[in-house]
Amino acid sequence: MAQEYIPEVKKGDKRLLLLGGSPIIIGRQAAMYRRMSPKGEIRSNIHIGGTRKTVEFTKVEAKIAEYIRPKLIADGLYFVGADIVGNKLLEINVFCPGGINNINELYGINVGEYVIQDLEKRARIWKTHVNATESVSVARAV
């Protein structure tokens, strides 16, 4: 894999969690944090010694999220992590969005609970829709 070097990476990268194509916002806090590289390394992954910091959700991240939202929805990507450096989207993590524990600890919020509540809400809506559809099908069959 080859990737452009972006000088802003010296300030770290940002991981933004999205749910249903939109940034997760709990209260006024976006589920997002900055990852800083360990000394002598350009990668900022926590598992290689990177550190984490709080970060503000800005118009740049909002614009990136807005831009990728239609594709995430079209592809059925419900819960993802977007990695951002400067004003560029580096990648979208679809199998392991990661960072919930870091975000929870940095901001004192509970991202996991938020995701579960959203899943439960979607399940209730789906169940209601399926039941309504079955009722219509039965009524038409008579």
PDB file of C-alpha atoms in Angstrom:
ATOM      1  CA  MET A   1       0.000   0.000   0.000  1.00  0.00           C
ATOM      2  CA  ALA A   2       1.242   3.488  -0.788  1.00  0.00           C
ATOM      3  CA  GLN A   3      -0.113   6.602   0.854  1.00  0.00           C
ATOM      4  CA  GLU A   4       0.645  10.282   0.413  1.00  0.00           C
ATOM      5  CA  TYR A   5       2.617  11.834   3.254  1.00  0.00           C
ATOM      6  CA  ILE A   6       0.578  14.637   4.761  1.00  0.00           C
ATOM      7  CA  PRO A   7       2.701  17.046   6.838  1.00  0.00           C
ATOM      8  CA  GLU A   8      -0.244  17.769   9.176  1.00  0.00           C
ATOM      9  CA  VAL A   9       0.202  14.232  10.520  1.00  0.00           C
ATOM     10  CA  LYS A  10       2.811  15.731  12.865  1.00  0.00           C
ATOM     11  CA  LYS A  11      -0.196  17.132  14.755  1.00  0.00           C
ATOM     12  CA  GLY A  12      -1.718  13.626  14.881  1.00  0.00           C
ATOM     13  CA  ASP A  13      -4.695  12.113  13.172  1.00  0.00           C
ATOM     14  CA  LYS A  14      -8.312  12.159  14.248  1.00  0.00           C
ATOM     15  CA  ARG A  15     -10.611   9.175  14.625  1.00  0.00           C
ATOM     16  CA  LEU A  16     -14.284  10.096  14.202  1.00  0.00           C
ATOM     17  CA  LEU A  17     -16.966   7.493  14.881  1.00  0.00           C
ATOM     18  CA  LEU A  18     -20.052   7.533  12.667  1.00  0.00           C
ATOM     19  CA  LEU A  19     -23.346   5.722  13.133  1.00  0.00           C
ATOM     20  CA  GLY A  20     -25.867   5.400  10.336  1.00  0.00           C
ATOM     21  CA  GLY A  21     -23.712   7.713   8.246  1.00  0.00           C
ATOM     22  CA  SER A  22     -23.626  10.551  10.772  1.00  0.00           C
ATOM     23  CA  PRO A  23     -21.100  11.551  13.425  1.00  0.00           C
ATOM     24  CA  ILE A  24     -21.960  10.242  16.878  1.00  0.00           C
ATOM     25  CA  ILE A  25     -22.765  13.265  19.023  1.00  0.00           C
ATOM     26  CA  ILE A  26     -23.540  12.704  22.708  1.00  0.00           C
ATOM     27  CA  GLY A  27     -24.725  15.887  24.352  1.00  0.00           C
ATOM     28  CA  ARG A  28     -22.401  18.397  22.715  1.00  0.00           C
ATOM     29  CA  GLN A  29     -19.482  15.985  22.371  1.00  0.00           C
ATOM     30  CA  ALA A  30     -18.557  14.260  19.128  1.00  0.00           C
ATOM     31  CA  ALA A  31     -17.223  10.712  19.460  1.00  0.00           C
ATOM     32  CA  MET A  32     -13.787  11.691  18.215  1.00  0.00           C
ATOM     33  CA  TYR A  33     -10.238  11.916  19.490  1.00  0.00           C
ATOM     34  CA  ARG A  34      -6.734  12.759  18.290  1.00  0.00           C
ATOM     35  CA  ARG A  35      -4.024  10.103  18.105  1.00  0.00           C
ATOM     36  CA  MET A  36      -0.426  11.299  18.417  1.00  0.00           C
ATOM     37  CA  SER A  37       2.578   9.367  17.115  1.00  0.00           C
ATOM     38  CA  PRO A  38       5.255   8.084  19.456  1.00  0.00           C
ATOM     39  CA  LYS A  39       8.702   9.631  18.999  1.00  0.00           C
ATOM     40  CA  GLY A  40      10.416   8.492  15.807  1.00  0.00           C
ATOM     41  CA  GLU A  41       7.241   7.068  14.257  1.00  0.00           C
ATOM     42  CA  ILE A  42       4.872   8.535  11.661  1.00  0.00           C
ATOM     43  CA  ARG A  43       2.007   6.169  12.475  1.00  0.00           C
ATOM     44  CA  SER A  44      -0.180   7.211  15.379  1.00  0.00           C
ATOM     45  CA  ASN A  45      -1.813   3.902  16.265  1.00  0.00           C
ATOM     46  CA  ILE A  46      -2.352   3.438  19.992  1.00  0.00           C
ATOM     47  CA  HIS A  47      -1.120  -0.183  19.886  1.00  0.00           C
ATOM     48  CA  ILE A  48       2.351   0.974  18.785  1.00  0.00           C
ATOM     49  CA  GLY A  49       2.659   3.554  21.560  1.00  0.00           C
ATOM     50  CA  GLY A  50       0.635   6.452  20.206  1.00  0.00           C
ATOM     51  CA  THR A  51      -1.092   8.674  22.724  1.00  0.00           C
ATOM     52  CA  ARG A  52      -4.605  10.044  22.715  1.00  0.00           C
ATOM     53  CA  LYS A  53      -5.889  13.564  23.216  1.00  0.00           C
ATOM     54  CA  THR A  54      -9.173  15.404  23.178  1.00  0.00           C
ATOM     55  CA  VAL A  55     -10.032  17.302  20.023  1.00  0.00           C
ATOM     56  CA  GLU A  56     -12.758  19.631  18.818  1.00  0.00           C
ATOM     57  CA  PHE A  57     -15.235  18.558  16.151  1.00  0.00           C
ATOM     58  CA  THR A  58     -14.871  21.253  13.498  1.00  0.00           C
ATOM     59  CA  LYS A  59     -16.492  22.203  10.216  1.00  0.00           C
ATOM     60  CA  VAL A  60     -13.790  20.184   8.442  1.00  0.00           C
ATOM     61  CA  GLU A  61     -14.846  16.907  10.072  1.00  0.00           C
ATOM     62  CA  ALA A  62     -18.524  17.789   9.633  1.00  0.00           C
ATOM     63  CA  LYS A  63     -17.950  18.401   5.907  1.00  0.00           C
ATOM     64  CA  ILE A  64     -16.054  15.118   5.472  1.00  0.00           C
ATOM     65  CA  ALA A  65     -18.815  13.222   7.297  1.00  0.00           C
ATOM     66  CA  GLU A  66     -21.474  14.896   5.154  1.00  0.00           C
ATOM     67  CA  TYR A  67     -19.568  13.996   1.991  1.00  0.00           C
ATOM     68  CA  ILE A  68     -19.166  10.276   2.807  1.00  0.00           C
ATOM     69  CA  ARG A  69     -22.619   9.796   4.367  1.00  0.00           C
ATOM     70  CA  PRO A  70     -24.486   8.804   1.160  1.00  0.00           C
ATOM     71  CA  LYS A  71     -21.890   6.136   0.294  1.00  0.00           C
ATOM     72  CA  LEU A  72     -21.874   4.717   3.835  1.00  0.00           C
ATOM     73  CA  ILE A  73     -25.667   4.422   3.786  1.00  0.00           C
ATOM     74  CA  ALA A  74     -25.755   2.996   0.243  1.00  0.00           C
ATOM     75  CA  ASP A  75     -23.204   0.339   1.224  1.00  0.00           C
ATOM     76  CA  GLY A  76     -25.034  -0.518   4.470  1.00  0.00           C
ATOM     77  CA  LEU A  77     -22.097   0.583   6.646  1.00  0.00           C
ATOM     78  CA  TYR A  78     -23.779   1.282   9.956  1.00  0.00           C
ATOM     79  CA  PHE A  79     -20.893   1.822  12.419  1.00  0.00           C
ATOM     80  CA  VAL A  80     -17.526   3.023  11.120  1.00  0.00           C
ATOM     81  CA  GLY A  81     -14.466   4.990  12.148  1.00  0.00           C
ATOM     82  CA  ALA A  82     -13.115   7.708   9.859  1.00  0.00           C
ATOM     83  CA  ASP A  83      -9.436   8.618  10.121  1.00  0.00           C
ATOM     84  CA  ILE A  84      -8.721  12.234   9.221  1.00  0.00           C
ATOM     85  CA  VAL A  85      -5.483  14.219   8.880  1.00  0.00           C
ATOM     86  CA  GLY A  86      -5.799  17.925   8.266  1.00  0.00           C
ATOM     87  CA  ASN A  87      -8.667  18.232   5.817  1.00  0.00           C
ATOM     88  CA  LYS A  88      -8.198  14.785   4.254  1.00  0.00           C
ATOM     89  CA  LEU A  89      -9.955  11.508   4.863  1.00  0.00           C
ATOM     90  CA  LEU A  90      -7.316   8.779   5.103  1.00  0.00           C
ATOM     91  CA  GLU A  91      -9.477   5.715   5.550  1.00  0.00           C
ATOM     92  CA  ILE A  92     -12.779   4.390   6.763  1.00  0.00           C
ATOM     93  CA  ASN A  93     -12.527   1.518   9.222  1.00  0.00           C
ATOM     94  CA  VAL A  94     -15.507  -0.753   8.623  1.00  0.00           C
ATOM     95  CA  PHE A  95     -14.542  -3.969  10.427  1.00  0.00           C
ATOM     96  CA  CYS A  96     -13.056  -2.443  13.567  1.00  0.00           C
ATOM     97  CA  PRO A  97     -13.953   1.230  14.024  1.00  0.00           C
ATOM     98  CA  GLY A  98     -12.098   1.276  17.350  1.00  0.00           C
ATOM     99  CA  GLY A  99     -11.662   4.016  19.876  1.00  0.00           C
ATOM    100  CA  ILE A 100     -14.804   3.683  22.001  1.00  0.00           C
ATOM    101  CA  ASN A 101     -12.846   3.119  25.208  1.00  0.00           C
ATOM    102  CA  ASN A 102     -10.507   6.035  24.436  1.00  0.00           C
ATOM    103  CA  ILE A 103     -13.399   8.382  23.737  1.00  0.00           C
ATOM    104  CA  ASN A 104     -15.292   7.234  26.840  1.00  0.00           C
ATOM    105  CA  GLU A 105     -12.268   7.842  29.066  1.00  0.00           C
ATOM    106  CA  LEU A 106     -11.318  11.183  27.501  1.00  0.00           C
ATOM    107  CA  TYR A 107     -14.788  12.735  27.657  1.00  0.00           C
ATOM    108  CA  GLY A 108     -16.670  10.778  30.318  1.00  0.00           C
ATOM    109  CA  ILE A 109     -19.351   9.623  27.865  1.00  0.00           C
ATOM    110  CA  ASN A 110     -20.598   6.142  26.964  1.00  0.00           C
ATOM    111  CA  VAL A 111     -20.412   5.575  23.219  1.00  0.00           C
ATOM    112  CA  GLY A 112     -21.203   1.858  23.521  1.00  0.00           C
ATOM    113  CA  GLU A 113     -24.469   2.583  25.316  1.00  0.00           C
ATOM    114  CA  TYR A 114     -25.375   5.128  22.632  1.00  0.00           C
ATOM    115  CA  VAL A 115     -24.767   2.574  19.860  1.00  0.00           C
ATOM    116  CA  ILE A 116     -26.795  -0.122  21.668  1.00  0.00           C
ATOM    117  CA  GLN A 117     -29.704   2.279  22.211  1.00  0.00           C
ATOM    118  CA  ASP A 118     -29.683   3.151  18.520  1.00  0.00           C
ATOM    119  CA  LEU A 119     -29.639  -0.546  17.570  1.00  0.00           C
ATOM    120  CA  GLU A 120     -32.561  -1.229  19.916  1.00  0.00           C
ATOM    121  CA  LYS A 121     -34.510   1.681  18.402  1.00  0.00           C
ATOM    122  CA  ARG A 122     -33.843   0.378  14.889  1.00  0.00           C
ATOM    123  CA  ALA A 123     -34.949  -3.119  15.946  1.00  0.00           C
ATOM    124  CA  ARG A 124     -38.249  -1.737  17.321  1.00  0.00           C
ATOM    125  CA  ILE A 125     -38.866   0.191  14.102  1.00  0.00           C
ATOM    126  CA  TRP A 126     -37.993  -2.851  11.987  1.00  0.00           C
ATOM    127  CA  LYS A 127     -40.267  -5.105  14.055  1.00  0.00           C
ATOM    128  CA  THR A 128     -43.138  -2.613  13.748  1.00  0.00           C
ATOM    129  CA  HIS A 129     -42.552  -2.342   9.998  1.00  0.00           C
ATOM    130  CA  VAL A 130     -42.420  -6.125   9.516  1.00  0.00           C
ATOM    131  CA  ASN A 131     -45.597  -6.618  11.565  1.00  0.00           C
ATOM    132  CA  ALA A 132     -47.394  -3.891   9.619  1.00  0.00           C
ATOM    133  CA  THR A 133     -46.256  -5.397   6.311  1.00  0.00           C
ATOM    134  CA  GLU A 134     -47.420  -8.880   7.357  1.00  0.00           C
ATOM    135  CA  SER A 135     -50.834  -7.478   8.337  1.00  0.00           C
ATOM    136  CA  VAL A 136     -51.176  -5.837   4.919  1.00  0.00           C
ATOM    137  CA  SER A 137     -50.141  -9.049   3.139  1.00  0.00           C
ATOM    138  CA  VAL A 138     -52.645 -11.128   5.122  1.00  0.00           C
ATOM    139  CA  ALA A 139     -55.447  -8.639   4.478  1.00  0.00           C
ATOM    140  CA  ARG A 140     -54.757  -8.706   0.740  1.00  0.00           C
ATOM    141  CA  ALA A 141     -54.655 -12.508   0.647  1.00  0.00           C
ATOM    142  CA  VAL A 142     -58.190 -12.815   1.996  1.00  0.00           C
TER     143      VAL A 142
END
